[in-house]
mmCIF file of C-alpha atoms and ligand atoms in Angstrom:
data_model
loop_
_atom_site.group_PDB
_atom_site.id
_atom_site.type_symbol
_atom_site.label_atom_id
_atom_site.label_comp_id
_atom_site.label_asym_id
_atom_site.label_seq_id
_atom_site.Cartn_x
_atom_site.Cartn_y
_atom_site.Cartn_z
ATOM 1 C CA UNK A 49 0.000 0.000 0.000
ATOM 2 C CA UNK A 50 1.048 3.639 -0.085
ATOM 3 C CA UNK A 51 2.946 3.179 3.138
ATOM 4 C CA UNK A 52 5.297 0.581 1.721
ATOM 5 C CA UNK A 53 5.748 2.415 -1.589
ATOM 6 C CA UNK A 54 6.778 5.689 0.067
ATOM 7 C CA UNK A 55 9.409 5.122 2.722
ATOM 8 C CA UNK A 56 10.380 8.800 2.389
ATOM 9 C CA UNK A 57 8.015 11.692 2.743
ATOM 10 C CA UNK A 58 8.777 14.869 0.811
ATOM 11 C CA UNK A 59 8.288 17.986 2.963
ATOM 12 C CA UNK A 60 8.057 21.077 0.762
ATOM 13 C CA UNK A 61 7.007 24.714 0.998
ATOM 14 C CA UNK A 62 3.740 24.979 -0.921
ATOM 15 C CA UNK A 63 4.891 26.912 -4.007
ATOM 16 C CA UNK A 64 3.633 26.263 -7.564
ATOM 17 C CA UNK A 65 6.310 23.682 -8.323
ATOM 18 C CA UNK A 66 5.585 21.720 -5.140
ATOM 19 C CA UNK A 67 1.843 21.854 -5.808
ATOM 20 C CA UNK A 68 2.448 20.380 -9.292
ATOM 21 C CA UNK A 69 4.480 17.528 -7.792
ATOM 22 C CA UNK A 70 1.779 16.970 -5.169
ATOM 23 C CA UNK A 71 -0.939 16.863 -7.849
ATOM 24 C CA UNK A 72 1.026 14.206 -9.730
ATOM 25 C CA UNK A 73 1.300 12.110 -6.562
ATOM 26 C CA UNK A 74 -2.459 12.391 -6.037
ATOM 27 C CA UNK A 75 -3.148 11.394 -9.656
ATOM 28 C CA UNK A 76 -0.992 8.312 -9.064
ATOM 29 C CA UNK A 77 -3.083 7.361 -6.019
ATOM 30 C CA UNK A 78 -0.503 8.485 -3.460
ATOM 31 C CA UNK A 79 -1.260 10.596 -0.403
ATOM 32 C CA UNK A 80 -0.446 14.263 0.172
ATOM 33 C CA UNK A 81 -0.997 16.277 3.348
ATOM 34 C CA UNK A 82 -2.006 19.873 2.641
ATOM 35 C CA UNK A 83 -3.065 22.950 4.596
ATOM 36 C CA UNK A 84 -6.663 24.128 4.780
ATOM 37 C CA UNK A 85 -7.955 27.061 6.813
ATOM 38 C CA UNK A 86 -9.134 24.654 9.542
ATOM 39 C CA UNK A 87 -6.463 21.978 10.033
ATOM 40 C CA UNK A 88 -4.054 20.083 7.738
ATOM 41 C CA UNK A 89 -5.790 17.398 5.696
ATOM 42 C CA UNK A 90 -4.451 14.033 4.533
ATOM 43 C CA UNK A 91 -5.579 14.025 0.912
ATOM 44 C CA UNK A 92 -6.180 11.162 -1.478
ATOM 45 C CA UNK A 93 -8.164 10.813 -4.720
ATOM 46 C CA UNK A 94 -11.741 10.168 -3.548
ATOM 47 C CA UNK A 95 -12.508 8.236 -6.741
ATOM 48 C CA UNK A 96 -9.619 5.806 -6.184
ATOM 49 C CA UNK A 97 -10.342 3.019 -3.711
ATOM 50 C CA UNK A 98 -6.659 2.238 -3.267
ATOM 51 C CA UNK A 99 -5.890 5.847 -2.360
ATOM 52 C CA UNK A 100 -8.767 5.994 0.126
ATOM 53 C CA UNK A 101 -7.725 2.706 1.694
ATOM 54 C CA UNK A 102 -4.248 4.200 1.996
ATOM 55 C CA UNK A 103 -5.659 7.105 4.031
ATOM 56 C CA UNK A 104 -7.166 4.716 6.567
ATOM 57 C CA UNK A 105 -3.927 2.745 6.688
ATOM 58 C CA UNK A 106 -1.692 5.804 7.146
ATOM 59 C CA UNK A 107 -3.891 7.174 9.931
ATOM 60 C CA UNK A 108 -4.532 3.810 11.548
ATOM 61 C CA UNK A 109 -8.187 4.846 11.471
ATOM 62 C CA UNK A 110 -11.159 2.496 11.888
ATOM 63 C CA UNK A 111 -12.495 1.955 8.398
ATOM 64 C CA UNK A 112 -16.172 2.448 9.272
ATOM 65 C CA UNK A 113 -15.520 6.171 9.475
ATOM 66 C CA UNK A 114 -16.570 8.138 6.356
ATOM 67 C CA UNK A 115 -14.374 10.985 5.084
ATOM 68 C CA UNK A 116 -15.016 14.551 3.940
ATOM 69 C CA UNK A 117 -14.636 15.123 0.190
ATOM 70 C CA UNK A 118 -12.953 18.435 -0.697
ATOM 71 C CA UNK A 119 -13.703 20.382 -3.875
ATOM 72 C CA UNK A 120 -12.456 23.630 -5.420
ATOM 73 C CA UNK A 121 -15.915 25.228 -5.794
ATOM 74 C CA UNK A 122 -19.625 24.785 -5.134
ATOM 75 C CA UNK A 123 -20.089 24.099 -8.854
ATOM 76 C CA UNK A 124 -17.641 21.216 -8.638
ATOM 77 C CA UNK A 125 -19.419 19.943 -5.507
ATOM 78 C CA UNK A 126 -22.781 19.793 -7.338
ATOM 79 C CA UNK A 127 -21.493 16.811 -9.358
ATOM 80 C CA UNK A 128 -21.352 14.655 -6.261
ATOM 81 C CA UNK A 129 -24.470 15.444 -4.203
ATOM 82 C CA UNK A 130 -28.000 16.756 -4.475
ATOM 83 C CA UNK A 131 -28.291 20.340 -3.198
ATOM 84 C CA UNK A 132 -31.766 21.350 -2.013
ATOM 85 C CA UNK A 133 -32.507 25.093 -1.578
ATOM 86 C CA UNK A 134 -31.184 25.063 2.032
ATOM 87 C CA UNK A 135 -27.929 23.472 0.920
ATOM 88 C CA UNK A 136 -27.562 25.915 -1.968
ATOM 89 C CA UNK A 137 -28.099 28.860 0.390
ATOM 90 C CA UNK A 138 -25.572 27.601 2.919
ATOM 91 C CA UNK A 139 -23.011 26.850 0.213
ATOM 92 C CA UNK A 140 -23.431 30.331 -1.240
ATOM 93 C CA UNK A 141 -23.037 31.917 2.200
ATOM 94 C CA UNK A 142 -20.151 29.884 3.640
ATOM 95 C CA UNK A 143 -18.120 28.324 0.805
ATOM 96 C CA UNK A 144 -15.243 28.516 0.542
ATOM 97 C CA UNK A 145 -15.110 28.053 4.305
ATOM 98 C CA UNK A 146 -15.191 25.894 7.416
ATOM 99 C CA UNK A 147 -18.575 24.267 6.775
ATOM 100 C CA UNK A 148 -19.064 20.641 5.735
ATOM 101 C CA UNK A 149 -22.467 19.678 4.325
ATOM 102 C CA UNK A 150 -23.719 16.085 4.533
ATOM 103 C CA UNK A 151 -26.005 15.657 1.525
ATOM 104 C CA UNK A 152 -27.670 12.859 -0.466
ATOM 105 C CA UNK A 153 -24.980 11.372 -2.697
ATOM 106 C CA UNK A 154 -25.653 11.427 -6.431
ATOM 107 C CA UNK A 155 -25.918 7.992 -8.008
ATOM 108 C CA UNK A 156 -23.360 8.920 -10.647
ATOM 109 C CA UNK A 157 -20.939 10.518 -8.161
ATOM 110 C CA UNK A 158 -18.198 8.018 -8.986
ATOM 111 C CA UNK A 159 -16.716 8.178 -5.483
ATOM 112 C CA UNK A 160 -15.052 5.176 -3.894
ATOM 113 C CA UNK A 161 -17.547 3.447 -1.553
ATOM 114 C CA UNK A 162 -14.859 3.568 1.112
ATOM 115 C CA UNK A 163 -15.122 7.383 1.230
ATOM 116 C CA UNK A 164 -18.745 7.243 2.317
ATOM 117 C CA UNK A 165 -18.365 4.006 4.284
ATOM 118 C CA UNK A 166 -21.245 2.707 2.186
ATOM 119 C CA UNK A 167 -23.688 5.441 3.299
ATOM 120 C CA UNK A 168 -26.119 7.009 0.832
ATOM 121 C CA UNK A 169 -24.918 10.450 1.900
ATOM 122 C CA UNK A 170 -21.629 12.248 1.351
ATOM 123 C CA UNK A 171 -19.849 14.995 3.306
ATOM 124 C CA UNK A 172 -18.600 17.853 1.071
ATOM 125 C CA UNK A 173 -16.510 20.938 1.728
ATOM 126 C CA UNK A 174 -14.843 23.754 -0.256
ATOM 127 C CA UNK A 175 -11.820 24.845 1.773
ATOM 128 C CA UNK A 176 -10.869 28.520 2.061
ATOM 129 C CA UNK A 177 -7.130 28.193 1.545
ATOM 130 C CA UNK A 178 -5.091 29.158 -1.501
ATOM 131 C CA UNK A 179 -2.890 26.066 -1.357
ATOM 132 C CA UNK A 180 -5.813 23.682 -0.895
ATOM 133 C CA UNK A 181 -7.684 25.178 -3.825
ATOM 134 C CA UNK A 182 -4.609 25.276 -6.060
ATOM 135 C CA UNK A 183 -4.019 21.592 -5.283
ATOM 136 C CA UNK A 184 -7.675 20.704 -5.954
ATOM 137 C CA UNK A 185 -7.520 22.541 -9.285
ATOM 138 C CA UNK A 186 -4.174 21.051 -10.284
ATOM 139 C CA UNK A 187 -5.144 17.476 -9.416
ATOM 140 C CA UNK A 188 -8.587 17.801 -10.989
ATOM 141 C CA UNK A 189 -9.843 15.256 -8.492
ATOM 142 C CA UNK A 190 -12.186 15.339 -5.507
ATOM 143 C CA UNK A 191 -9.923 14.829 -2.503
ATOM 144 C CA UNK A 192 -10.930 12.786 0.506
ATOM 145 C CA UNK A 193 -9.139 14.418 3.426
ATOM 146 C CA UNK A 194 -9.460 13.677 7.106
ATOM 147 C CA UNK A 195 -7.239 15.586 9.492
ATOM 148 C CA UNK A 196 -3.612 14.608 8.839
ATOM 149 C CA UNK A 197 -2.878 12.947 12.176
ATOM 150 C CA UNK A 198 -2.641 9.381 13.428
ATOM 151 C CA UNK A 199 -6.068 8.212 14.534
ATOM 152 C CA UNK A 200 -6.940 9.466 18.007
ATOM 153 C CA UNK A 201 -4.194 12.098 18.074
ATOM 154 C CA UNK A 202 -4.736 15.839 18.214
ATOM 155 C CA UNK A 203 -5.423 17.401 14.775
ATOM 156 C CA UNK A 204 -2.416 19.088 13.086
ATOM 157 C CA UNK A 205 -2.325 22.843 12.611
ATOM 158 C CA UNK A 206 1.258 22.980 11.248
ATOM 159 C CA UNK A 207 3.267 20.914 8.761
ATOM 160 C CA UNK A 208 5.566 19.892 11.631
ATOM 161 C CA UNK A 209 2.602 18.343 13.452
ATOM 162 C CA UNK A 210 1.810 16.344 10.326
ATOM 163 C CA UNK A 211 5.405 15.178 9.990
ATOM 164 C CA UNK A 212 5.473 14.089 13.637
ATOM 165 C CA UNK A 213 2.534 11.753 12.999
ATOM 166 C CA UNK A 214 2.858 10.673 9.370
ATOM 167 C CA UNK A 215 6.492 10.976 8.229
ATOM 168 C CA UNK A 216 7.411 7.884 6.223
ATOM 169 C CA UNK A 217 3.761 6.900 5.787
ATOM 170 C CA UNK A 218 2.682 9.296 2.989
ATOM 171 C CA UNK A 219 4.208 10.663 -0.227
ATOM 172 C CA UNK A 220 4.348 14.370 0.567
ATOM 173 C CA UNK A 221 3.548 17.185 2.986
ATOM 174 C CA UNK A 222 2.840 20.675 1.602
ATOM 175 C CA UNK A 223 3.851 23.303 4.147
ATOM 176 C CA UNK A 224 1.577 26.352 4.008
ATOM 177 C CA UNK A 225 2.320 27.649 7.498
ATOM 178 C CA UNK A 226 0.031 27.440 10.528
ATOM 179 C CA UNK A 227 -3.705 27.123 9.836
ATOM 180 C CA UNK A 228 -5.863 30.169 10.558
ATOM 181 C CA UNK A 229 -8.958 28.647 12.172
ATOM 182 C CA UNK A 230 -7.315 25.807 14.089
ATOM 183 C CA UNK A 231 -10.481 23.702 14.538
ATOM 184 C CA UNK A 232 -12.079 21.346 12.035
ATOM 185 C CA UNK A 233 -15.066 22.414 9.997
ATOM 186 C CA UNK A 234 -18.589 22.488 11.366
ATOM 187 C CA UNK A 235 -20.541 19.490 10.016
ATOM 188 C CA UNK A 236 -24.207 19.967 9.161
ATOM 189 C CA UNK A 237 -26.411 17.055 8.083
ATOM 190 C CA UNK A 238 -29.030 18.150 5.534
ATOM 191 C CA UNK A 239 -30.304 14.693 4.593
ATOM 192 C CA UNK A 240 -33.423 15.110 6.777
ATOM 193 C CA UNK A 241 -36.072 17.819 7.058
ATOM 194 C CA UNK A 242 -34.345 19.536 10.001
ATOM 195 C CA UNK A 243 -30.699 20.597 9.636
ATOM 196 C CA UNK A 244 -28.689 18.666 12.189
ATOM 197 C CA UNK A 245 -25.423 19.818 13.724
ATOM 198 C CA UNK A 246 -23.142 16.750 13.730
ATOM 199 C CA UNK A 247 -19.936 18.493 14.787
ATOM 200 C CA UNK A 248 -19.238 21.927 16.208
ATOM 201 C CA UNK A 249 -16.433 23.612 14.326
ATOM 202 C CA UNK A 250 -15.018 26.690 12.690
ATOM 203 C CA UNK A 251 -18.389 28.265 11.841
ATOM 204 C CA UNK A 252 -20.617 28.816 14.836
ATOM 205 C CA UNK A 253 -24.233 27.869 15.223
ATOM 206 C CA UNK A 254 -25.623 31.411 15.220
ATOM 207 C CA UNK A 255 -24.126 32.159 11.795
ATOM 208 C CA UNK A 256 -25.672 28.992 10.335
ATOM 209 C CA UNK A 257 -29.077 29.597 11.917
ATOM 210 C CA UNK A 258 -29.092 33.161 10.587
ATOM 211 C CA UNK A 259 -28.695 31.914 6.999
ATOM 212 C CA UNK A 260 -31.073 28.951 7.416
ATOM 213 C CA UNK A 261 -33.685 31.075 9.171
ATOM 214 C CA UNK A 262 -34.374 28.144 11.496
ATOM 215 C CA UNK A 263 -32.817 26.592 14.598
ATOM 216 C CA UNK A 264 -30.495 23.604 14.168
ATOM 217 C CA UNK A 265 -31.181 20.239 15.716
ATOM 218 C CA UNK A 266 -28.182 19.790 17.985
ATOM 219 C CA UNK A 267 -29.222 16.631 19.805
ATOM 220 C CA UNK A 268 -25.816 15.456 20.955
ATOM 221 C CA UNK A 269 -24.239 12.979 18.570
ATOM 222 C CA UNK A 270 -22.902 10.069 20.541
ATOM 223 C CA UNK A 271 -21.092 6.914 19.515
ATOM 224 C CA UNK A 272 -24.447 5.086 19.681
ATOM 225 C CA UNK A 273 -25.911 6.830 16.644
ATOM 226 C CA UNK A 274 -23.204 5.127 14.646
ATOM 227 C CA UNK A 275 -24.660 5.189 11.137
ATOM 228 C CA UNK A 276 -25.253 8.956 11.346
ATOM 229 C CA UNK A 277 -21.762 10.103 12.244
ATOM 230 C CA UNK A 278 -19.579 7.126 12.932
ATOM 231 C CA UNK A 279 -16.453 9.247 13.235
ATOM 232 C CA UNK A 280 -17.405 11.103 16.349
ATOM 233 C CA UNK A 281 -15.730 8.787 18.834
ATOM 234 C CA UNK A 282 -15.872 10.341 22.271
ATOM 235 C CA UNK A 283 -12.173 9.792 23.040
ATOM 236 C CA UNK A 284 -10.945 11.521 19.865
ATOM 237 C CA UNK A 285 -8.375 14.350 20.013
ATOM 238 C CA UNK A 286 -6.490 12.808 22.882
ATOM 239 C CA UNK A 287 -3.071 13.991 23.987
ATOM 240 C CA UNK A 288 -0.959 11.443 25.891
ATOM 241 C CA UNK A 289 -1.526 13.308 29.160
ATOM 242 C CA UNK A 290 -4.786 13.152 31.083
ATOM 243 C CA UNK A 291 -6.887 16.263 30.717
ATOM 244 C CA UNK A 292 -8.705 17.907 33.661
ATOM 245 C CA UNK A 293 -11.338 20.442 32.636
ATOM 246 C CA UNK A 294 -12.688 23.614 34.280
ATOM 247 C CA UNK A 295 -9.568 24.135 36.375
ATOM 248 C CA UNK A 296 -9.106 27.624 37.822
ATOM 249 C CA UNK A 297 -5.419 26.844 38.394
ATOM 250 C CA UNK A 298 -3.098 23.836 38.123
ATOM 251 C CA UNK A 299 -2.428 21.487 41.032
ATOM 252 C CA UNK A 300 1.215 20.736 41.830
ATOM 253 C CA UNK A 301 2.822 18.737 38.977
ATOM 254 C CA UNK A 302 0.035 19.521 36.497
ATOM 255 C CA UNK A 303 0.600 21.446 33.271
ATOM 256 C CA UNK A 304 -1.869 24.276 32.714
ATOM 257 C CA UNK A 305 -3.746 25.527 29.683
ATOM 258 C CA UNK A 306 -5.315 28.871 30.516
ATOM 259 C CA UNK A 307 -7.857 31.208 28.949
ATOM 260 C CA UNK A 308 -7.118 34.834 29.721
ATOM 261 C CA UNK A 309 -3.997 35.892 31.637
ATOM 262 C CA UNK A 310 -2.257 33.008 33.442
ATOM 263 C CA UNK A 311 -2.947 32.959 37.204
ATOM 264 C CA UNK A 312 -0.093 34.268 39.395
ATOM 265 C CA UNK A 313 2.336 31.759 40.869
ATOM 266 C CA UNK A 314 2.132 29.073 38.172
ATOM 267 C CA UNK A 315 5.551 27.455 37.967
ATOM 268 C CA UNK A 316 5.046 24.319 35.844
ATOM 269 C CA UNK A 317 4.547 24.145 32.078
ATOM 270 C CA UNK A 318 1.761 26.609 31.280
ATOM 271 C CA UNK A 319 0.399 28.700 28.484
ATOM 272 C CA UNK A 320 -2.793 30.535 27.656
ATOM 273 C CA UNK A 321 -5.072 29.982 24.663
ATOM 274 C CA UNK A 322 -5.641 33.736 24.567
ATOM 275 C CA UNK A 323 -4.391 36.367 26.996
ATOM 276 C CA UNK A 324 -7.284 38.618 25.910
ATOM 277 C CA UNK A 325 -10.173 36.083 26.169
ATOM 278 C CA UNK A 326 -10.438 35.984 22.373
ATOM 279 C CA UNK A 327 -12.235 32.746 21.344
ATOM 280 C CA UNK A 328 -11.045 32.934 17.737
ATOM 281 C CA UNK A 329 -7.415 33.173 18.851
ATOM 282 C CA UNK A 330 -8.065 30.361 21.365
ATOM 283 C CA UNK A 331 -9.436 28.076 18.640
ATOM 284 C CA UNK A 332 -6.414 28.701 16.434
ATOM 285 C CA UNK A 333 -4.049 27.894 19.336
ATOM 286 C CA UNK A 334 -5.869 24.907 20.851
ATOM 287 C CA UNK A 335 -4.301 21.877 19.159
ATOM 288 C CA UNK A 336 -0.749 23.256 19.035
ATOM 289 C CA UNK A 337 -0.960 24.230 22.718
ATOM 290 C CA UNK A 338 -2.150 20.735 23.691
ATOM 291 C CA UNK A 339 0.755 19.226 21.742
ATOM 292 C CA UNK A 340 3.313 21.545 23.391
ATOM 293 C CA UNK A 341 2.026 20.871 26.909
ATOM 294 C CA UNK A 342 1.892 17.156 26.153
ATOM 295 C CA UNK A 343 5.516 17.297 25.016
ATOM 296 C CA UNK A 344 6.433 19.003 28.310
ATOM 297 C CA UNK A 345 5.730 15.629 29.927
ATOM 298 C CA UNK A 346 3.209 16.341 32.700
ATOM 299 C CA UNK A 347 0.868 13.452 33.535
ATOM 300 C CA UNK A 348 -2.108 15.811 33.574
ATOM 301 C CA UNK A 349 -2.981 18.985 31.696
ATOM 302 C CA UNK A 350 -5.425 21.155 33.661
ATOM 303 C CA UNK A 351 -7.536 23.383 31.430
ATOM 304 C CA UNK A 352 -9.256 26.627 32.393
ATOM 305 C CA UNK A 353 -13.017 27.023 31.822
ATOM 306 C CA UNK A 354 -13.883 28.228 28.316
ATOM 307 C CA UNK A 355 -17.130 30.165 27.678
ATOM 308 C CA UNK A 356 -19.818 28.113 25.903
ATOM 309 C CA UNK A 357 -20.822 30.640 23.255
ATOM 310 C CA UNK A 358 -19.613 31.189 19.673
ATOM 311 C CA UNK A 359 -16.470 29.179 18.857
ATOM 312 C CA UNK A 360 -16.373 28.220 22.547
ATOM 313 C CA UNK A 361 -18.909 25.475 21.716
ATOM 314 C CA UNK A 362 -16.440 23.808 19.368
ATOM 315 C CA UNK A 363 -13.462 24.360 21.701
ATOM 316 C CA UNK A 364 -15.343 22.785 24.627
ATOM 317 C CA UNK A 365 -16.395 19.867 22.417
ATOM 318 C CA UNK A 366 -12.739 19.130 21.530
ATOM 319 C CA UNK A 367 -11.642 19.514 25.154
ATOM 320 C CA UNK A 368 -14.348 17.120 26.400
ATOM 321 C CA UNK A 369 -13.161 14.557 23.851
ATOM 322 C CA UNK A 370 -9.549 15.071 24.932
ATOM 323 C CA UNK A 371 -10.634 14.492 28.544
ATOM 324 C CA UNK A 372 -12.822 11.438 27.824
ATOM 325 C CA UNK A 373 -11.735 8.046 29.159
ATOM 326 C CA UNK A 374 -9.560 6.266 26.607
ATOM 327 C CA UNK A 375 -10.286 2.941 25.029
ATOM 328 C CA UNK A 376 -7.106 1.078 24.189
ATOM 329 C CA UNK A 377 -5.151 4.053 22.947
ATOM 330 C CA UNK A 378 -7.762 4.914 20.185
HETATM 331 O O1 TXA B 1292 -11.891 20.817 8.861
HETATM 332 C C1 TXA B 1292 -12.114 19.679 8.456
HETATM 333 O O2 TXA B 1292 -13.268 19.248 8.264
HETATM 334 C C2 TXA B 1292 -10.918 18.766 8.178
HETATM 335 C C3 TXA B 1292 -10.113 19.407 7.051
HETATM 336 C C4 TXA B 1292 -8.932 18.584 6.622
HETATM 337 O O3 TXA B 1292 -10.955 19.703 5.970
HETATM 338 N N1 TXA B 1292 -11.322 17.439 7.853
HETATM 339 C C5 TXA B 1292 -11.843 16.607 8.797
HETATM 340 O O4 TXA B 1292 -12.186 15.368 8.306
HETATM 341 O O5 TXA B 1292 -11.995 16.911 9.957
HETATM 342 P P1 TXA B 1292 -12.440 14.091 9.213
HETATM 343 O O6 TXA B 1292 -12.419 12.945 8.257
HETATM 344 O O7 TXA B 1292 -11.479 14.037 10.354
HETATM 345 O O8 TXA B 1292 -13.870 14.245 9.754
HETATM 346 C C6 TXA B 1292 -14.942 13.672 9.058
HETATM 347 C C7 TXA B 1292 -16.159 13.685 9.905
HETATM 348 C C8 TXA B 1292 -16.261 12.422 10.713
HETATM 349 O O9 TXA B 1292 -16.701 12.725 12.022
HETATM 350 C C9 TXA B 1292 -17.306 11.611 9.955
HETATM 351 O O10 TXA B 1292 -17.988 10.716 10.753
HETATM 352 C C10 TXA B 1292 -18.195 12.710 9.402
HETATM 353 O O11 TXA B 1292 -17.288 13.730 9.048
HETATM 354 N N2 TXA B 1292 -18.837 12.285 8.157
HETATM 355 C C11 TXA B 1292 -18.271 12.109 6.955
HETATM 356 N N3 TXA B 1292 -19.169 11.675 6.056
HETATM 357 C C12 TXA B 1292 -20.345 11.585 6.708
HETATM 358 C C13 TXA B 1292 -21.657 11.199 6.348
HETATM 359 N N4 TXA B 1292 -21.956 10.795 5.105
HETATM 360 N N5 TXA B 1292 -22.614 11.241 7.295
HETATM 361 C C14 TXA B 1292 -22.321 11.659 8.541
HETATM 362 N N6 TXA B 1292 -21.102 12.021 8.955
HETATM 363 C C15 TXA B 1292 -20.127 11.992 8.060
HETATM 364 MG MG1 MG B 1293 -9.768 14.099 12.662
#
């Protein structure tokens, strides 16, 4: 599989020449990690079953988990799914951007069944990142792209994070600098009459409800509703350290992840998601901060309370997953 064929991973700044090389790798069924505005994605040709299987293998991801298909434009996306008027409105308002729409798959979509894990629906997104769109244009293929980390690890927001997890397992990593949003896309399921929020993410609920003109169904998605969103395992996004939530300050020997200025007298490894209580800055910093504190070696990372509004919903969702009991190293 891709892993065996690519003992070396090319790491390259994402200029035109590198994007052309990356597109050729994708056309050959090999895997390329690339930046999006949310997190780095691990891309493979969504029409090529071997490439999609390679994504699961490289990530060590359970294969019942469907992937998001990335496209350069809403027009390109219309080839793969049926857009009702709600979907068309949301696409017009938020694409390119951090919104993934789960829609009825078109019969002639031509996607590998592995991408959708055999479901009749497909998750589509148009990323808002120059490099991602240049790569999508150059490859001319729909790209399946989960976050470019080993399964169960924290999502990568820099090329170095990707390399730490996937070096030697994929053909190439395009370095486009740190990602701007820092959280994955918001996932909205439009296959039923009421729009359902499957995953909090880079676009907050209020913005979506304003365009839809109706409230979202946000009944929590748990592991039990497996056919709906099989990827939302509760112990996802786990650092190696334990995570203790809603901590005003660290206990002795804990690392600390703050929100706002750090409390006085903290001596262990500590940093703040945002010194100014800015939720957008906090989202962009979250995964890199967890990785740094994890690398500092504390057994537990204590995390300050984060407000539950706006992007705070998505940040708290990721933190709860990071703090969830682990099953066998997920
Ligand atoms: O920001 C993002 O969305 C990033 C970047 C790289 O674009 N991608 C990403 O992909 O987070 P991934 O594969 O890690 O997340 C896919 C999520 C999973 O939770 C999966 O269960 C859900 O989307 N999903 C995919 N297809 C689905 C479908 N047909 N029905 C319901 N959920 C679906
Ligand atoms: Mg992921």
